PDB file of C-alpha atoms in Angstrom:
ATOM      1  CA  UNK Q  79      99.699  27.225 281.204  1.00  0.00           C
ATOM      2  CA  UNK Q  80     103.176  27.198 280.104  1.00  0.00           C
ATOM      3  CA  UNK Q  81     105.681  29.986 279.726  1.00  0.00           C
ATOM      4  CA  UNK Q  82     108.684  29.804 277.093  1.00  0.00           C
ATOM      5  CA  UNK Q  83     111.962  31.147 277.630  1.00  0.00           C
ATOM      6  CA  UNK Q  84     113.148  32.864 274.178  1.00  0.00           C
ATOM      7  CA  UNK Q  85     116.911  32.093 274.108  1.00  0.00           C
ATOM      8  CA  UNK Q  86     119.101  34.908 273.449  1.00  0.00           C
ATOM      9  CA  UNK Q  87     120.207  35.263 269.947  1.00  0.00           C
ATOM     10  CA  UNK Q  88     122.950  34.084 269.217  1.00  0.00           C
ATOM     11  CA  UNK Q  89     126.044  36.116 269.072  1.00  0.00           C
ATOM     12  CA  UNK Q  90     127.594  37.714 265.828  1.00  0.00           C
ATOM     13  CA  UNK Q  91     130.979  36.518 265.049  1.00  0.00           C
ATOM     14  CA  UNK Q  92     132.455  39.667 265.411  1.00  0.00           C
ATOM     15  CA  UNK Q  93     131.560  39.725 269.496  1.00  0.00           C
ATOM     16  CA  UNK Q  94     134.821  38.450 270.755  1.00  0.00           C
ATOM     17  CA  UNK Q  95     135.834  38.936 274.691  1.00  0.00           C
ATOM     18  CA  UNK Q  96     137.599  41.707 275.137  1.00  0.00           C
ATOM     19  CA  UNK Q  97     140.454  39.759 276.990  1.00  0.00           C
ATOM     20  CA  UNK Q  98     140.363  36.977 273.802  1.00  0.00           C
ATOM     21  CA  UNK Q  99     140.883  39.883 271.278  1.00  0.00           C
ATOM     22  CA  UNK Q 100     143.860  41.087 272.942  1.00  0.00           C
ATOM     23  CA  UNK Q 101     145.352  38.002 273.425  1.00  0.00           C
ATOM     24  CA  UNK Q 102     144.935  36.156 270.159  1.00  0.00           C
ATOM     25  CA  UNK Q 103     144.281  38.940 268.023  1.00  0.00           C
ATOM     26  CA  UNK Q 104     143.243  37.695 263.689  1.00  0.00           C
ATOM     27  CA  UNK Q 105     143.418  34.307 265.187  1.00  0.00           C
ATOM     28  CA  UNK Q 106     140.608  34.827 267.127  1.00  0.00           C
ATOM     29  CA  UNK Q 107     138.013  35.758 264.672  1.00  0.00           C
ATOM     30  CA  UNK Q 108     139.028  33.127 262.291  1.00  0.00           C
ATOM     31  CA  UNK Q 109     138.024  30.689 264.964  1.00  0.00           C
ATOM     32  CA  UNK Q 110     134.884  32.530 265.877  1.00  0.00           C
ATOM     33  CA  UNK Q 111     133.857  32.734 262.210  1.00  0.00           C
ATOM     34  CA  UNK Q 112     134.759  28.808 261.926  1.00  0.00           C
ATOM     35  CA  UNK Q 113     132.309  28.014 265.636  1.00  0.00           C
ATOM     36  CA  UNK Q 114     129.861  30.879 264.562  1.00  0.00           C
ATOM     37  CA  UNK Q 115     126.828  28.844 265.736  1.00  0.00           C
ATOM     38  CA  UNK Q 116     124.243  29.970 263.149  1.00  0.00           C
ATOM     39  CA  UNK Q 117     125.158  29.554 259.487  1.00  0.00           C
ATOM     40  CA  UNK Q 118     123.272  32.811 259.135  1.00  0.00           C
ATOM     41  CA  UNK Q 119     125.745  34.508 261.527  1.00  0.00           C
ATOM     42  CA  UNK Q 120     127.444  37.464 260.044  1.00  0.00           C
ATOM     43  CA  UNK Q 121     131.316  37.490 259.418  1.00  0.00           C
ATOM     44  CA  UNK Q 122     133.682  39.895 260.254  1.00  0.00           C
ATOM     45  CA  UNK Q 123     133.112  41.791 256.590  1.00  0.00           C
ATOM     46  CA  UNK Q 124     129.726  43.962 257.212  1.00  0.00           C
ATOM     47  CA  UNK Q 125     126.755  42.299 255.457  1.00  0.00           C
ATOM     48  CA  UNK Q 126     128.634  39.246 254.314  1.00  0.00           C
ATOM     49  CA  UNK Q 127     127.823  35.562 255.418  1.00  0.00           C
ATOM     50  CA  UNK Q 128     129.725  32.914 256.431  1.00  0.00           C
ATOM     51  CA  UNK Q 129     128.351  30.883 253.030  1.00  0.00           C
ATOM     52  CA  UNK Q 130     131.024  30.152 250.701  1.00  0.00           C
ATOM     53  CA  UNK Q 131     131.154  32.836 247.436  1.00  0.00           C
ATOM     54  CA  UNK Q 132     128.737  35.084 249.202  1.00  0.00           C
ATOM     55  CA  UNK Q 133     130.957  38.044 249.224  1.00  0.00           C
ATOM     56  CA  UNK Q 134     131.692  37.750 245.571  1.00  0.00           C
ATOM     57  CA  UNK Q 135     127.877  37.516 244.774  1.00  0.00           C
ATOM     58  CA  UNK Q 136     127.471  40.825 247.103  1.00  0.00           C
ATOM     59  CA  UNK Q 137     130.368  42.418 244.900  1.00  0.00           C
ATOM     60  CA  UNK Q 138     128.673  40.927 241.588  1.00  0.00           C
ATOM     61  CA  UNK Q 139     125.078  42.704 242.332  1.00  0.00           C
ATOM     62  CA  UNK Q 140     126.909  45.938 242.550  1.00  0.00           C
ATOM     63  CA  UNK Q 141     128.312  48.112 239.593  1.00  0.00           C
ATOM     64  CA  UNK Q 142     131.587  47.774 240.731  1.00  0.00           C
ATOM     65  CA  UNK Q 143     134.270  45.162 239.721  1.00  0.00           C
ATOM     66  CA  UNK Q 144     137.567  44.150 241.529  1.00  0.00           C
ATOM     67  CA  UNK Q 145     139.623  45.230 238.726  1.00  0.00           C
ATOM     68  CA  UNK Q 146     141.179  41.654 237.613  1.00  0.00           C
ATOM     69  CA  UNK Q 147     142.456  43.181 234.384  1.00  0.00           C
ATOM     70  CA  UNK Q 148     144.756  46.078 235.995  1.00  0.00           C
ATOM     71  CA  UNK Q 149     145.888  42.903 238.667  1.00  0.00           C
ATOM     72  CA  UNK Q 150     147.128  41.036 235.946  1.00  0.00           C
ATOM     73  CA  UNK Q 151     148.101  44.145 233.846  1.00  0.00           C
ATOM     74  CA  UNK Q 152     150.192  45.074 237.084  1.00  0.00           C
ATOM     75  CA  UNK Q 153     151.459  41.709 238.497  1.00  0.00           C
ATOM     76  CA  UNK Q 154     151.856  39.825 235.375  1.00  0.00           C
ATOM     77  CA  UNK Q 155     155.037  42.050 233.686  1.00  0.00           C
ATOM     78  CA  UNK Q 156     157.215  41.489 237.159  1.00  0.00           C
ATOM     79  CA  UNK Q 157     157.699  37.478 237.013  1.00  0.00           C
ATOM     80  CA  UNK Q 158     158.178  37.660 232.487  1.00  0.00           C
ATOM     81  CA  UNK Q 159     161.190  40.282 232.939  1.00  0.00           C
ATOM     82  CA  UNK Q 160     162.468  38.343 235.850  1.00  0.00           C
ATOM     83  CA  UNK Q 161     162.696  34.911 234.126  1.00  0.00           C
ATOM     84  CA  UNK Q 162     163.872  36.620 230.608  1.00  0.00           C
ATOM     85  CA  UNK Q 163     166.456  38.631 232.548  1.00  0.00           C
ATOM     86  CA  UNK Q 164     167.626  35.161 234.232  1.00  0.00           C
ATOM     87  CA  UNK Q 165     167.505  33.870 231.104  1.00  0.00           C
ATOM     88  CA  UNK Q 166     169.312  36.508 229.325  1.00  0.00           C
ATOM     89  CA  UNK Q 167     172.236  35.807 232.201  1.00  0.00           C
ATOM     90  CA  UNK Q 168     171.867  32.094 231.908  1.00  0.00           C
ATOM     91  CA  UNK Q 169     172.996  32.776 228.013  1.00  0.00           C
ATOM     92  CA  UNK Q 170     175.580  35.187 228.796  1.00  0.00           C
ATOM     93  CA  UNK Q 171     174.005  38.289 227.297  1.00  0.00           C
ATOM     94  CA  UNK Q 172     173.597  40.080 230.831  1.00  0.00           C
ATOM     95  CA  UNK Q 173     176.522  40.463 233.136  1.00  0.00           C
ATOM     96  CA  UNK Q 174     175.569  39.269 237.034  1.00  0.00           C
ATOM     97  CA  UNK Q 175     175.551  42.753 238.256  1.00  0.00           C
ATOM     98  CA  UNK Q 176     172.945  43.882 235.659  1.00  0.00           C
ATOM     99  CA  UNK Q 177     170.717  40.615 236.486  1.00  0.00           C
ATOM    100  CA  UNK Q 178     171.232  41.971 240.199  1.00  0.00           C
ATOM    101  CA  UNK Q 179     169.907  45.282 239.572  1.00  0.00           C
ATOM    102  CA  UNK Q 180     167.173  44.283 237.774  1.00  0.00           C
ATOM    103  CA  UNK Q 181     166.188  41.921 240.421  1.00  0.00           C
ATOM    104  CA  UNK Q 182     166.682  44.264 242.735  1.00  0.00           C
ATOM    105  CA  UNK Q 183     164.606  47.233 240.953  1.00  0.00           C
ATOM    106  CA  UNK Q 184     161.686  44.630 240.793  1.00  0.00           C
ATOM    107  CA  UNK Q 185     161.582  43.629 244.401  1.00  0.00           C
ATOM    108  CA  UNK Q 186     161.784  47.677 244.833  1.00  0.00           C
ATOM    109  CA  UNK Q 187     158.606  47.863 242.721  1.00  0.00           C
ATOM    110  CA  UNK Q 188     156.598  45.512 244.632  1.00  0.00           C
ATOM    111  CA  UNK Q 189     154.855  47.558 247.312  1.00  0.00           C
ATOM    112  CA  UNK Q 190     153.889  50.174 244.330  1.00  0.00           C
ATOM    113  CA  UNK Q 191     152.798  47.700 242.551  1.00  0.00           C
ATOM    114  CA  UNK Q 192     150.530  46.050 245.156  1.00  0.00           C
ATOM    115  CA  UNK Q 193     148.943  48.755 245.699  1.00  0.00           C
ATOM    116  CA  UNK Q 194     148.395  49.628 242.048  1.00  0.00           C
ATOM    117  CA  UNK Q 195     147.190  46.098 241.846  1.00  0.00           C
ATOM    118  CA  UNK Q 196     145.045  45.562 245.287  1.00  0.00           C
ATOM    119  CA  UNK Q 197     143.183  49.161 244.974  1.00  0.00           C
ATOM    120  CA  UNK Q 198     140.322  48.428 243.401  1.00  0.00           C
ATOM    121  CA  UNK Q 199     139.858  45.216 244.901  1.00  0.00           C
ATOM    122  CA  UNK Q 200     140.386  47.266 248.556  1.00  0.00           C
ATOM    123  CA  UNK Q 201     137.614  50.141 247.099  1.00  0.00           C
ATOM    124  CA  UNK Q 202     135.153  47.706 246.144  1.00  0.00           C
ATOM    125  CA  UNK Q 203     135.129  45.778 249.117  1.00  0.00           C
ATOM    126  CA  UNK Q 204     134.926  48.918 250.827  1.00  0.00           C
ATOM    127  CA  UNK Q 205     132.005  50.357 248.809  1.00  0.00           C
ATOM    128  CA  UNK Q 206     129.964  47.406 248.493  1.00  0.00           C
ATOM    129  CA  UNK Q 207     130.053  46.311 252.464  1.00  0.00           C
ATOM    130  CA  UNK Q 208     131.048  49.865 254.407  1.00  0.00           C
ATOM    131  CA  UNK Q 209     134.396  48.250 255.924  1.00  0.00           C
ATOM    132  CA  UNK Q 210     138.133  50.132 255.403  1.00  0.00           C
ATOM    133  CA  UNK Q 211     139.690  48.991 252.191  1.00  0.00           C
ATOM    134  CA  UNK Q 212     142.674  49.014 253.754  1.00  0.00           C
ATOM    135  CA  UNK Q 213     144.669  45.728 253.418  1.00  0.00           C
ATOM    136  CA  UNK Q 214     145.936  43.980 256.686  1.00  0.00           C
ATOM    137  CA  UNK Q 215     147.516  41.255 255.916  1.00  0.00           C
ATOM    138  CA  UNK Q 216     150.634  40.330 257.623  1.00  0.00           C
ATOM    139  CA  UNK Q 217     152.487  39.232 254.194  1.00  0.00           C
ATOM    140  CA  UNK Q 218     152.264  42.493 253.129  1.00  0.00           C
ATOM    141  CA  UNK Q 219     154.304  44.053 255.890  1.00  0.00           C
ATOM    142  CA  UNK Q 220     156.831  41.414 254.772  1.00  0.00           C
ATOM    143  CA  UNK Q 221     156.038  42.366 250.968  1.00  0.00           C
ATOM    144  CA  UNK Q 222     157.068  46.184 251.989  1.00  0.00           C
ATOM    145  CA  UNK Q 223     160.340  45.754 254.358  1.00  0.00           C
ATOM    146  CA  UNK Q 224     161.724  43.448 251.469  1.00  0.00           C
ATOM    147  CA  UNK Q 225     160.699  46.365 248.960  1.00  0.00           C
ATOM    148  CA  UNK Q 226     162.489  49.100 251.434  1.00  0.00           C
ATOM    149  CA  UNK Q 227     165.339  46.945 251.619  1.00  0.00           C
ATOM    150  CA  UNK Q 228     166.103  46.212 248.255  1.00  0.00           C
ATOM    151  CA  UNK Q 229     165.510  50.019 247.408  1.00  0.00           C
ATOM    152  CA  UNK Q 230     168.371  50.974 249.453  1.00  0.00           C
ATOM    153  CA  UNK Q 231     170.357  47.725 247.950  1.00  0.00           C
ATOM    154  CA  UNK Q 232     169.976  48.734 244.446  1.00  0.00           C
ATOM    155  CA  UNK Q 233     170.831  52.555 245.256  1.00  0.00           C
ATOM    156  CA  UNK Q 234     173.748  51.202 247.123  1.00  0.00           C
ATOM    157  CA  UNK Q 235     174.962  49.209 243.851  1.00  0.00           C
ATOM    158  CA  UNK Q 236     174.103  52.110 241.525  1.00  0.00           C
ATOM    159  CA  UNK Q 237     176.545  53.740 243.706  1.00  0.00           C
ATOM    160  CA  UNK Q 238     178.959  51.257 243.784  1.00  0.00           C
ATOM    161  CA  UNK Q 239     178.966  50.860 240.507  1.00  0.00           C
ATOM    162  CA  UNK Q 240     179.668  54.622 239.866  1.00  0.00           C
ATOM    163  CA  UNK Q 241     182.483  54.747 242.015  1.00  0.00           C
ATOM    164  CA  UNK Q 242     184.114  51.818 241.062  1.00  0.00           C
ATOM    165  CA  UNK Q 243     183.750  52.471 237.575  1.00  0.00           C
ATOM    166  CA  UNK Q 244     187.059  53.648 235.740  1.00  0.00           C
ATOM    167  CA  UNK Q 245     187.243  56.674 233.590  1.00  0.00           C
ATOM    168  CA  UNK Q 246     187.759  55.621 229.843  1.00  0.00           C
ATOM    169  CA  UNK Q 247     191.058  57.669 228.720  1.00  0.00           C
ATOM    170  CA  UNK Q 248     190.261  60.291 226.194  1.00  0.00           C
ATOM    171  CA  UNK Q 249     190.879  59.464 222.255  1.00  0.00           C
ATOM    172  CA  UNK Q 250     193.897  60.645 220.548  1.00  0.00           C
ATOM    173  CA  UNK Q 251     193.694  63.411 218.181  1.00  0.00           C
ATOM    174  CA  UNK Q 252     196.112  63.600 215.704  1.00  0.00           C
TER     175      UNK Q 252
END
């Protein structure tokens, strides 16, 4: 008669040690997702696979979409006015401090724009697998201090601008 030891079950890719979490923090779980030892084993997004494309076929079975046409609708405009407004200076029909405002009032626009653009994407995800939609990706803490930053740059020129500017002397009336 022989007895057979079941061997645990392997262990989800989310279980990190404690003490390995705190240390390493996002790097961590990418490398447990990349050793997961069971191709089956579930990633760190509820109900989605390691597998390649799985979480878009998990998206694609659901009514939901990740809104592709209001992220091109919303990115797209921000790059076209940028190069025709360096274009515009290039040529001479746009003095340097309007191409600097400009510049500067798009880099303003980019955290409300990001999140015009990465909502749906953030709701779906968050619908279809029961996770936060929230986005926590380091770039976009970079993405909103250069936003802040060139908010309070182009109010700064606006202001410059105004007090620098010299009155125009009133016409003559004869």
């Amino acid at each position: 008669m022989s007895f057979s030891v079941a061997a645990p079950p392997a262990p989800l890719c989310t279980e990190i040690p404690r003490h390995r979490r705190a240390r390493d923090g996002p790097r961590a779980r990418l490398r447990a997702v990349r050793r997961a030892p069971d191709p089956g084993a579930q990633s760190a997004v509820h109900g989605a696979r390691e597998r390649p494309g799985e979480i878009h076929a998990a998206v694609g079975r659901t009514s939901d979409s990740m809104g592709w046409g209001l992220m091109i609708a919303a990115l797209l405009p921000g790059p076209l006015l940028a190069a025709s407004a360096a274009l515009a200076a290039r040529r001479g029909r746009l003095s340097t401090r309007g191409l600097l405002m400009i510049m500067l009032g798009l880099l303003a626009l980019g955290t409300p724009i990001y999140l015009v653009a990465s909502f749906p994407a953030g709701m779906t995800l968050a619908d279809t697998f029961g996770v936060g939609g929230a986005d926590h990706a380091p770039w976009a803490r970079i993405l909103h201090t250069i936003s802040q930053i060139a908010a309070l740059a182009l109010a700064a020129t606006i202001i410059h601008r105004a007090a620098t500017r010299r009155p125009r002397p009133a016409p003559v009336r004869a």
